[in-house]
Coordinates of C-alpha atoms and ligand atoms in Angstrom, one line a residue:
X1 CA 97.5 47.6 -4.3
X2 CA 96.6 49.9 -7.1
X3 CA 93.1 49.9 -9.2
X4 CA 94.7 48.1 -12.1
X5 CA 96.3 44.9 -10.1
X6 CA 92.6 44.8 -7.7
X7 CA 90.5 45.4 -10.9
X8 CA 92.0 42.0 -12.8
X9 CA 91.1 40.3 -9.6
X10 CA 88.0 40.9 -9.1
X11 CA 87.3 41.0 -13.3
X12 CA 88.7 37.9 -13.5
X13 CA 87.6 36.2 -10.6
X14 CA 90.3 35.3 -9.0
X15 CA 88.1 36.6 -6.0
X16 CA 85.3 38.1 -5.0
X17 CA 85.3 41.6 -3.6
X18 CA 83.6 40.4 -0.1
X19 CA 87.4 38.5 -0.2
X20 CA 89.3 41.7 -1.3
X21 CA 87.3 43.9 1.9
X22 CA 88.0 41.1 4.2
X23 CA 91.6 40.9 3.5
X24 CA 91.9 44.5 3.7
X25 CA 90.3 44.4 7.0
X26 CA 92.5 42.0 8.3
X27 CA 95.2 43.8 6.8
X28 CA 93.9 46.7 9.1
X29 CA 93.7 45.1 12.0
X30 CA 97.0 43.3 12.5
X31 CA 99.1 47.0 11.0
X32 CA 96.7 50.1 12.1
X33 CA 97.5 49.5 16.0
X34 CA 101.6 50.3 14.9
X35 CA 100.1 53.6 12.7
X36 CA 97.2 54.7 13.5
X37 CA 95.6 55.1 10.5
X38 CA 92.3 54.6 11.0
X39 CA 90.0 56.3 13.7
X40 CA 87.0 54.1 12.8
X41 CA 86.6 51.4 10.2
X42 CA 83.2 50.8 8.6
X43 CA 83.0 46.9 8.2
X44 CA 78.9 46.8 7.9
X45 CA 79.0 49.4 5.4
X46 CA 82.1 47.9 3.0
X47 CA 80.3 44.7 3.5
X48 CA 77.0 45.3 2.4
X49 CA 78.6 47.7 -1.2
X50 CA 80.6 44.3 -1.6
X51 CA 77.8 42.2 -1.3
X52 CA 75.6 44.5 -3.9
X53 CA 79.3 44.2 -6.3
X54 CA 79.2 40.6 -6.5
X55 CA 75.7 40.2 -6.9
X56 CA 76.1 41.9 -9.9
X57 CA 79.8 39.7 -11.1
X58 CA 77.5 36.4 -10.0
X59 CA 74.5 38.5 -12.3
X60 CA 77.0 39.1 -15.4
X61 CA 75.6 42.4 -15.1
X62 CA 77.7 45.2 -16.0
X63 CA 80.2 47.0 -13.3
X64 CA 80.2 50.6 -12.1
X65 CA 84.0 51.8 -12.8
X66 CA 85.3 51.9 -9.2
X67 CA 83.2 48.6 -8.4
X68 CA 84.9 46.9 -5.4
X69 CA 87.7 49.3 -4.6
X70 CA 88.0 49.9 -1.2
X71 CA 88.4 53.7 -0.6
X72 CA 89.5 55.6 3.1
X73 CA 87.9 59.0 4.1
X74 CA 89.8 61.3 6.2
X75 CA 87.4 62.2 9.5
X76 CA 86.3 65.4 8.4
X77 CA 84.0 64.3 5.3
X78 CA 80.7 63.5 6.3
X79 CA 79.5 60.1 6.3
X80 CA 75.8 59.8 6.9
X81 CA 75.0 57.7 9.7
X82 CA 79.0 57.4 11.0
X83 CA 80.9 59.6 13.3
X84 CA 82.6 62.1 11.7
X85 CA 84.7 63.4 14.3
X86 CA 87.2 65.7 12.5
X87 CA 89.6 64.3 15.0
X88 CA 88.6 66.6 17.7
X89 CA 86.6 66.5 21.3
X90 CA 84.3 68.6 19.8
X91 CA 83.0 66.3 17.1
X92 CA 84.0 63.5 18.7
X93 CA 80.0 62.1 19.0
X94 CA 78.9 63.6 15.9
X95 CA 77.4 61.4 13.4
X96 CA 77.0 63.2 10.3
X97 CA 73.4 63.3 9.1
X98 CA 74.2 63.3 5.6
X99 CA 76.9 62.1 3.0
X100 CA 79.3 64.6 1.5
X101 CA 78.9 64.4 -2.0
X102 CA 82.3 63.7 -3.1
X103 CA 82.1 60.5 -1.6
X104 CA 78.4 59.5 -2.4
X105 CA 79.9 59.7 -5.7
X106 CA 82.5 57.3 -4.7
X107 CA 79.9 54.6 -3.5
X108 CA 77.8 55.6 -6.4
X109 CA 80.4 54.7 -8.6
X110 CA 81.1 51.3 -6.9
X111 CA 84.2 52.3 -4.4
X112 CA 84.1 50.4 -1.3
X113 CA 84.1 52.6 2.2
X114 CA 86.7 51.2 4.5
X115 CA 86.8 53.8 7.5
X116 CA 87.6 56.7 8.8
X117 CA 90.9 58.5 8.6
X118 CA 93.2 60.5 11.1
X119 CA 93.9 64.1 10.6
X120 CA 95.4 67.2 12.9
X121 CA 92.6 68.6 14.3
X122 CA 89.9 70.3 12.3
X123 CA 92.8 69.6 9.5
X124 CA 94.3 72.9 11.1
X125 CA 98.4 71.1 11.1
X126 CA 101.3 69.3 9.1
X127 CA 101.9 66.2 11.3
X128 CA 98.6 64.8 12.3
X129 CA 99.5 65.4 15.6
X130 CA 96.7 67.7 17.4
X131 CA 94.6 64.5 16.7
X132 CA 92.2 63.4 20.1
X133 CA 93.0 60.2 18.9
X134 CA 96.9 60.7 19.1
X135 CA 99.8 60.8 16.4
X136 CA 99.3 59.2 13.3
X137 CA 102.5 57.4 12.3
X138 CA 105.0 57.7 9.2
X139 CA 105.0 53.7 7.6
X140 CA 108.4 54.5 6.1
X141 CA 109.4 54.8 9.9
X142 CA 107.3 54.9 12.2
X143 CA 109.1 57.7 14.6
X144 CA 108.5 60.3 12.3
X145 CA 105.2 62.3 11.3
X146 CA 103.1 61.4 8.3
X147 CA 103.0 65.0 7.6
X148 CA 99.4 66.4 8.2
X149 CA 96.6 67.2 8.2
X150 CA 95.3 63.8 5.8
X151 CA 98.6 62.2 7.9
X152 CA 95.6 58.9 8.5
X153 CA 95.2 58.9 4.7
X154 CA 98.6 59.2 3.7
X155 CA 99.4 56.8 6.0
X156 CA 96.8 54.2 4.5
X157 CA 97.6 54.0 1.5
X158 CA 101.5 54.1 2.3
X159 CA 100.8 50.9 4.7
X160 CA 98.6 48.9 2.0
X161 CA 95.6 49.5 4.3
X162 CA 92.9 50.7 1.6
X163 CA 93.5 51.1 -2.2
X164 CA 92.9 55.1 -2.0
X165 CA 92.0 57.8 0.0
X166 CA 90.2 61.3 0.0
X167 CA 92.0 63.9 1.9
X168 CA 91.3 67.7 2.0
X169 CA 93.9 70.3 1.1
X170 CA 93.7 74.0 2.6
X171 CA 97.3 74.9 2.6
X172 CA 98.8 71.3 1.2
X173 CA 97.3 69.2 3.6
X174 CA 96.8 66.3 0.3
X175 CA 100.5 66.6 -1.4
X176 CA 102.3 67.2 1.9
X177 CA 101.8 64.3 3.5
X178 CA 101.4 62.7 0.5
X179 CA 105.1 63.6 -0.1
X180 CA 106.1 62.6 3.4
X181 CA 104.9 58.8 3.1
X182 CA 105.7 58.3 -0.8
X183 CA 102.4 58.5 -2.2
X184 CA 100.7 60.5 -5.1
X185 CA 98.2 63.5 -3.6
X186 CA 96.3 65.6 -5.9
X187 CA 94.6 68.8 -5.0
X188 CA 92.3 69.7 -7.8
X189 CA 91.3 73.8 -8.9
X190 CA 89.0 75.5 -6.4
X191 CA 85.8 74.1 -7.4
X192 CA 86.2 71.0 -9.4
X193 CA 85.4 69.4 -6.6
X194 CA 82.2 69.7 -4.5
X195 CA 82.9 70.8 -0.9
X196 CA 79.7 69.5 0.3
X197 CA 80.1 67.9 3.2
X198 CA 83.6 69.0 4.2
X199 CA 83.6 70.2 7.0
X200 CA 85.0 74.1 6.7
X201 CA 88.0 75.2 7.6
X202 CA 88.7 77.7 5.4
X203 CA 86.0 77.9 2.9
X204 CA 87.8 79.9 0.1
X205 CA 91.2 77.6 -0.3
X206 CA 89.4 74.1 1.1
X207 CA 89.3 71.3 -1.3
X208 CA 89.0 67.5 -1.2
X209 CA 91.3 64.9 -3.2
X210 CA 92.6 61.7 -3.9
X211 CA 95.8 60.0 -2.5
X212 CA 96.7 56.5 -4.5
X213 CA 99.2 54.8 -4.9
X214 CA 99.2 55.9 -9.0
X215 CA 98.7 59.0 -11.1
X216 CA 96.1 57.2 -13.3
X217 CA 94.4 56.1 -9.6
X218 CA 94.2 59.4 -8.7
X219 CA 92.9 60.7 -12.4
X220 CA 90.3 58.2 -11.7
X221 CA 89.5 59.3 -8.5
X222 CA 89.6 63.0 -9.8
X223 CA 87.2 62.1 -12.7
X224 CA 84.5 60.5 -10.2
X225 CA 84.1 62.9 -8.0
X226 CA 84.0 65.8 -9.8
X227 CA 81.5 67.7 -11.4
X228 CA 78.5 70.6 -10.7
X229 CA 76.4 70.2 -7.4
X230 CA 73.4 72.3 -6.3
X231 CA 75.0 71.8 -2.7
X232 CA 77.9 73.9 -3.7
X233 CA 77.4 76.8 -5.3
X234 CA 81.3 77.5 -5.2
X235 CA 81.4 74.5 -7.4
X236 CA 82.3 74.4 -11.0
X237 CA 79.7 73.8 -13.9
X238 CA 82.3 73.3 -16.2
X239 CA 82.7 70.0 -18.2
X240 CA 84.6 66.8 -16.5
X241 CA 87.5 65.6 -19.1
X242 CA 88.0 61.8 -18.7
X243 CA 91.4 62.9 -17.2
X244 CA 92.9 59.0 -18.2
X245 CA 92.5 60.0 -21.9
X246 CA 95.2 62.2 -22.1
X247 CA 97.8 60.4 -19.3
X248 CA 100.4 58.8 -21.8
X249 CA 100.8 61.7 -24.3
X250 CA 104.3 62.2 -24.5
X251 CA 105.7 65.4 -22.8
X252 CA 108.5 66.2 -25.5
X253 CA 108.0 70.2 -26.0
X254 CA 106.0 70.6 -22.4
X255 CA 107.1 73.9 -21.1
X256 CA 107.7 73.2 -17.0
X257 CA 108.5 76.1 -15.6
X258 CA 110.9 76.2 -12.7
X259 CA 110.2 78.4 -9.9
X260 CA 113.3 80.0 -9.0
X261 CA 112.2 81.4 -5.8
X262 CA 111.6 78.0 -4.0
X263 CA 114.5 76.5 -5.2
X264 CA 116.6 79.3 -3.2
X265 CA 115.3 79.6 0.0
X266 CA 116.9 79.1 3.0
X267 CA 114.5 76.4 4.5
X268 CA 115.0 74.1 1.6
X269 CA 116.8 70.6 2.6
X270 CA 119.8 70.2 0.3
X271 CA 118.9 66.8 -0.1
X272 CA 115.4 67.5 -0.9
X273 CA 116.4 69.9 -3.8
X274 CA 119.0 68.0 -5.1
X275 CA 116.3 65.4 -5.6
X276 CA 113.8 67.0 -7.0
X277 CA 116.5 69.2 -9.5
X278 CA 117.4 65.3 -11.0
X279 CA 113.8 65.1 -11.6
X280 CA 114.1 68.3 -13.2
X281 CA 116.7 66.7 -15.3
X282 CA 114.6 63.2 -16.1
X283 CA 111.8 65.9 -17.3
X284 CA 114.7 67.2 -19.7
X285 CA 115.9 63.7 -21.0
X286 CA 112.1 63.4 -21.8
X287 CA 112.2 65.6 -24.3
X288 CA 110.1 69.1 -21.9
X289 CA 111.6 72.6 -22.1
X290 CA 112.7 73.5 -18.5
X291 CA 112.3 77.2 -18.5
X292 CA 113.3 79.8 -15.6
X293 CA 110.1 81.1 -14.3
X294 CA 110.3 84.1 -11.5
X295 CA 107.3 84.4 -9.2
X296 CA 108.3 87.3 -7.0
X297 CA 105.6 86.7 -4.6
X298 CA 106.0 82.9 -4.1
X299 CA 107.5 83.2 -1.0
X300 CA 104.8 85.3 0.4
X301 CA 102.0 82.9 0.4
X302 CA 102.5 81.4 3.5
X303 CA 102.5 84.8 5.9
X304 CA 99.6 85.7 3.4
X305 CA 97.7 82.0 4.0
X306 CA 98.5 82.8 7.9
X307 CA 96.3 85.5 7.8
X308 CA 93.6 84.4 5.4
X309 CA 93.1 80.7 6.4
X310 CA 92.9 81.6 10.3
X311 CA 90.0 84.4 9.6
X312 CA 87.8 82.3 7.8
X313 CA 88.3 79.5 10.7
X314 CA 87.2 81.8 13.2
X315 CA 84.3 82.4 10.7
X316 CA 83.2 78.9 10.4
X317 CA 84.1 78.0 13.8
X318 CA 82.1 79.9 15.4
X319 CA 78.9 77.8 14.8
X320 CA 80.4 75.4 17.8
X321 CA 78.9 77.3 20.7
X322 CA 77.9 73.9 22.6
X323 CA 74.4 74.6 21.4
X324 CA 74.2 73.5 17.6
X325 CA 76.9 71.3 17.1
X326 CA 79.1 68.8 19.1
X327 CA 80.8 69.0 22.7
X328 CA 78.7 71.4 25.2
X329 CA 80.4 72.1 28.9
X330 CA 78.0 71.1 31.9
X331 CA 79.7 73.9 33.9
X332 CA 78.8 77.1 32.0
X333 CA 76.4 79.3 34.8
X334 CA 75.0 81.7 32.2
X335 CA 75.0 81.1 27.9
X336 CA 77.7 83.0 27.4
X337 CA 79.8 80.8 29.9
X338 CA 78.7 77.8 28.9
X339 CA 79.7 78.8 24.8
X340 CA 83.0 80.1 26.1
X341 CA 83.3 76.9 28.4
X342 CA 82.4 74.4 25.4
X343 CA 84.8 76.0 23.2
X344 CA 87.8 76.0 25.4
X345 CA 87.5 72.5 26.4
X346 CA 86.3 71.6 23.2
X347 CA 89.0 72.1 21.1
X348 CA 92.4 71.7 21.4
X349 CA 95.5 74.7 21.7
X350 CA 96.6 74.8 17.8
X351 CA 92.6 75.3 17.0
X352 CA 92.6 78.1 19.6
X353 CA 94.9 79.6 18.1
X354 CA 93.9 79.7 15.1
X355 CA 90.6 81.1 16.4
X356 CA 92.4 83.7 18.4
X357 CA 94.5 84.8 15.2
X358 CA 91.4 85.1 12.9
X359 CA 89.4 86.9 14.9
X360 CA 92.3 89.7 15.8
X361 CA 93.0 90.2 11.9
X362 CA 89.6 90.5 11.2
X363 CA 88.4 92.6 13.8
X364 CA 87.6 97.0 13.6
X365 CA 90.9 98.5 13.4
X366 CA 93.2 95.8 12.2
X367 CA 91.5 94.1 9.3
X368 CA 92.7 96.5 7.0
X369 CA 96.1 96.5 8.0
X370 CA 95.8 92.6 8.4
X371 CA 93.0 90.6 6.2
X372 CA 93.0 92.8 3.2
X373 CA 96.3 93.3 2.8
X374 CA 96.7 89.6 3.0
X375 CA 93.7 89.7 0.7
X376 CA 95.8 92.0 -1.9
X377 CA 99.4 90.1 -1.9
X378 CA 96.8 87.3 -3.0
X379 CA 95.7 88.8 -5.6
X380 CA 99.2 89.4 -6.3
X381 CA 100.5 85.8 -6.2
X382 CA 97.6 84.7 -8.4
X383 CA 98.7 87.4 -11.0
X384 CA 102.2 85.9 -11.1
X385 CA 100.8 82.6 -11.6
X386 CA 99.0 84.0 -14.5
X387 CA 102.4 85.6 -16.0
X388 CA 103.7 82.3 -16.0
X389 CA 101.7 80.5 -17.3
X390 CA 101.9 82.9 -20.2
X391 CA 105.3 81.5 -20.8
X392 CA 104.9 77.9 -19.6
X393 CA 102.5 74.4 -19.4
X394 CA 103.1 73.8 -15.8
X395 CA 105.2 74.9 -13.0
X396 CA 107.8 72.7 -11.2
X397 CA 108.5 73.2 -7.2
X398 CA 109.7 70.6 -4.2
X399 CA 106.4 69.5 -2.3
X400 CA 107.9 70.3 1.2
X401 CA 111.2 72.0 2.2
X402 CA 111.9 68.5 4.1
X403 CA 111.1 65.4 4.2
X404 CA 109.0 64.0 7.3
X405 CA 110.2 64.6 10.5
X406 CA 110.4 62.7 14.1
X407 CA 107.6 63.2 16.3
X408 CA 107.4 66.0 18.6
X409 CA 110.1 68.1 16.2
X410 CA 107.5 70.7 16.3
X411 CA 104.8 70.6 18.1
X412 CA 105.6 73.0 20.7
X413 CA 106.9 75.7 17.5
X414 CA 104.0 76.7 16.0
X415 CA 105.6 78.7 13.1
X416 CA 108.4 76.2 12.1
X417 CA 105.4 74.0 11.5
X418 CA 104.0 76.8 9.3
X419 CA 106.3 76.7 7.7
X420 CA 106.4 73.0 6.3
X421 CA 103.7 74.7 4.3
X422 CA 105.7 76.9 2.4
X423 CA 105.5 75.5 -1.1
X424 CA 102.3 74.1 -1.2
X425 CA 100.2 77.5 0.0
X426 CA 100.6 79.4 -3.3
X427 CA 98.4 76.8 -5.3
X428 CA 95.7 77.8 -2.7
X429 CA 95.9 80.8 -2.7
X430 CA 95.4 81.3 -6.3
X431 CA 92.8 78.0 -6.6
X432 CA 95.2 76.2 -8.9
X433 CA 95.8 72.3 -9.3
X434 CA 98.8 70.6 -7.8
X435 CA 100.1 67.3 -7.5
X436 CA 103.0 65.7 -5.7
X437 CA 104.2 62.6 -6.9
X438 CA 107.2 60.5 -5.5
X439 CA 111.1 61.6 -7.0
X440 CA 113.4 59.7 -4.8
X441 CA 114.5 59.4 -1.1
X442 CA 117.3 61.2 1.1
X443 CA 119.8 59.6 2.8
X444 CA 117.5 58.0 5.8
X445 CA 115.4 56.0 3.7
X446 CA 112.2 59.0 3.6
X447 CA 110.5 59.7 0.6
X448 CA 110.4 63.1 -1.3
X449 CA 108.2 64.6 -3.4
X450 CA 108.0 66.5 -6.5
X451 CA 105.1 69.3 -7.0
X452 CA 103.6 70.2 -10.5
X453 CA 101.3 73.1 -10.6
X454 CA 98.9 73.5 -13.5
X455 CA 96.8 76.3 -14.6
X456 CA 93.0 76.5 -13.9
X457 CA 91.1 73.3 -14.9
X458 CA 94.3 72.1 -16.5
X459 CA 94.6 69.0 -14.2
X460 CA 94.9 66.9 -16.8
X461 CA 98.3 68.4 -18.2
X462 CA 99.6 68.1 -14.3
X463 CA 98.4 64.5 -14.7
X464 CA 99.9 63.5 -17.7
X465 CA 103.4 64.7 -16.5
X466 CA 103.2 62.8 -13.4
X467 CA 102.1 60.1 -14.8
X468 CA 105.3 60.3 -17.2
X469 CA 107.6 60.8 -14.6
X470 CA 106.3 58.1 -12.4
X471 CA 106.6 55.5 -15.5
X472 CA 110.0 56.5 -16.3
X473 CA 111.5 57.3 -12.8
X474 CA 110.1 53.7 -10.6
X475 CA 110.6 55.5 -7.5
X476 CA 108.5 53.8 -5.1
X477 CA 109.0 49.7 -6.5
X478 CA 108.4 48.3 -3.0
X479 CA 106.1 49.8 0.2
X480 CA 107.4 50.2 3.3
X481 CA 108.5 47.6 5.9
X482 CA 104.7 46.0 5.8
Ligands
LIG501 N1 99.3 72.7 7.2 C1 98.4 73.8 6.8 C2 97.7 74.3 8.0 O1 97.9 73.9 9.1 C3 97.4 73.2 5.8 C4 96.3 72.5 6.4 C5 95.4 72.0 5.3 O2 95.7 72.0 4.1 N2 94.2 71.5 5.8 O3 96.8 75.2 7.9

């Protein structure tokens, strides 16, 4: 249910939010065994923010803006005083000491906290399926992936299980799966967002966002939770816009640009670009100038994230040495063993590798031939970007070459997995916005997703045009088979 149809509930009391949070929690309970969803749900916590919400209805006092809607956090946002597990063995005890601030702004602002969401491992994947908790499943059918690594909060919000959810996106893992389960994922610019809390991946292209069912959900959930933090010194003091503001301006003379490079590769479905080239057209009808835009590099970004992302994971990971943090092997004879012990049996093979890859291209020798060339080409994508946006308001891509696929398709093929990632990367890499929003299905029923990229801090124009499309197009009028 989206904030506008919960909000006249509980506004006109209809029913009380401690109703809404129990109904979602039944909800939960009869669905999440068929998905898995949900690692963990927080039924003391949602129960006692409900409580303080309709104290204040019962008071007449007035509401906080998200007050009663019950929000999902994918597993690798810190919760104080719940596990936070980033769906791995070795976090899989680890109660986070303090609350990441993107979502104490959430329960600041009145959201409910329903749980805690599934993700691939360390969200290091694009199915959700390197999860110690097992595969996350696609609602639309539930054979397939939910994409990855927020596949748990995809999936929630596909299945009706929370009302939004906050995901994290290093390479695309908000719009991706996002695009996979017919929901709207937004990754904001590098910075908007505080990454405090989040536990690092890749500390230079990480950032948290919503997943709603709407684009004004998701404007709302942007406008929240963003916003200058002394925890994050990466983090943007720049003013937040009320991003709802400018949502309905009309889009007649937008400029999309059209990036010509995706729409020719190989890898791209034929039903998936046929889709996403009629929203091209609905963009049209409405009145925007669809302009050819090249970006030479595009298709670079994902052997240049390959390189980047995995050496600042074997950066970051390193602080698991079964000493500090999380798992720690009993059988190690000597501290070296025992770090070496805790870290092979602590995480699982895709994290491993990830490790292993980082720490070859950064190490004497091969970083220059590796990392900061890598480093260069993305200095090079960004500058495209820049070019482009010279000529145009947005850019225009598919989310994903496919749409989801069954599980087990490839988990044993490391780089076709990669490369799921192919059109989502370059907004990374260059710290942009992008959002993926619903455009139509292919032939089996799955959804598909349309990506708009904006320029920095220029969510909002990436958010009004969604929010166009979405209005004029319908394309999700009923949720899956739940
Ligand atoms: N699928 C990409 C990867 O495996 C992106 C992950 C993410 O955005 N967290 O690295």
């Amino acid at each position: 249910m989206n904030f506008k149809f919960l909000r006249n509930e509980i506004i006109s009391g209809n029913t009380s939010v401690k109703e809404i949070v129990n109904d979602y929690f039944s909800k939960i309970e009869e669905i999440n065994p068929k998905i898995n969803a949900y690692i963990c749900t927080t039924k003391d916590l949602a129960k006692s923010q409900a409580y303080k919400i309709d104290k204040l209805i019962q008071n007449e006092e007035q509401l906080p803006p998200l007050a009663g809607l019950p929000i999902a956090i994918k597993d690798n946002i810190c919760t104080k005083g719940i596990v936070t597990s980033c769906s791995s063995k070795m976090l899989k005890n680890f109660v986070a000491p303090y609350e990441s601030t993107a979502s104490s702004k959430l329960w600041s602002s009145g959201g409910i906290c329903l749980g805690k969401t599934n993700l691939d491992e360390f969200a290091m994947g694009s199915s959700t399926e390197t999860s110690v908790f097992g595969v996350t499943s696609n609602p639309w059918d539930i054979n397939r992936v939910p994409g990855g690594s927020s596949g748990g909060s995809a999936a929630s919000v596909a299945a009706g299980l929370c009302a939004a959810a906050i995901g994290s996106d290093t390479g695309g893992s908000i719009r991706q799966p996002a695009s996979f389960c017919g929901v709207v994922g937004l990754k904001p610019t590098y910075g908007r967002i505080s990454r405090w809390g989040l536990i690092a991946f890749a500390s230079s292209l990480d950032q948290i966002g919503p997943i709603t069912n709407t684009v004004s959900d998701a404007a709302e959930i942007l406008y929240y939770m963003s916003g200058k933090d002394p925890y994050d010194s990466t983090c943007l003091d720049r003013p937040v816009p009320n991003y709802l503001e400018d949502l309905n301006k009309p889009i007649k003379d937008l400029k999309i640009g059209i990036i010509k490079e995706c729409f020719d590769h190989p890898g791209l479905n034929s039903e998936v670009k046929e889709s996403v080239l009629s929203g091209v057209e609905r963009y049209r009808n409405l009145g925007a100038q669809i302009i050819d835009i090249d970006c030479p590099r595009f298709n670079d970004g994902i052997a240049t994230y390959y390189v980047i992302a995995p050496s600042e994971a074997s950066a970051n990971l390193a602080r698991y040495d079964g000493v500090k943090y999380g798992y720690r092997s009993d059988s190690g004879s000597n501290f070296l063993d025992m770090t070496s012990k805790s870290r092979a049996q602590g995480f699982g093979d895709e994290v491993q590798r990830r490790i292993l890859i980082g720490t070859y291209a950064l190490s004497a020798g091969y970083s220059d031939e590796y990392y900061k060339k890598a480093q260069r080409v993305r200095t090079l994508i960004r500058k495209d970007f820049d070019n482009a946006f010279e000529k145009v308001d947005i850019l225009l891509t598919p989310t994903c070459p496919t749409t989801a696929f069954l599980k087990g398709d490839f988990l044993n093929d490391p780089l076709s997995m990669y490369l799921s990632d192919l059109l989502t990367v370059p907004a990374n890499l260059a710290g942009l916005p992008a959002i993926s929003v619903p455009c139509g299905f292919d032939k089996k029923g799955l959804p598909i997703g349309l990506q708009l990229i904006g320029n920095v801090l220029e969510e909002h124009r990436i958010l009004n045009a969604a929010h166009i499309f979405e209005i004029d197009a319908k394309v999700i009028e009923n949720k899956p088979f739940f």
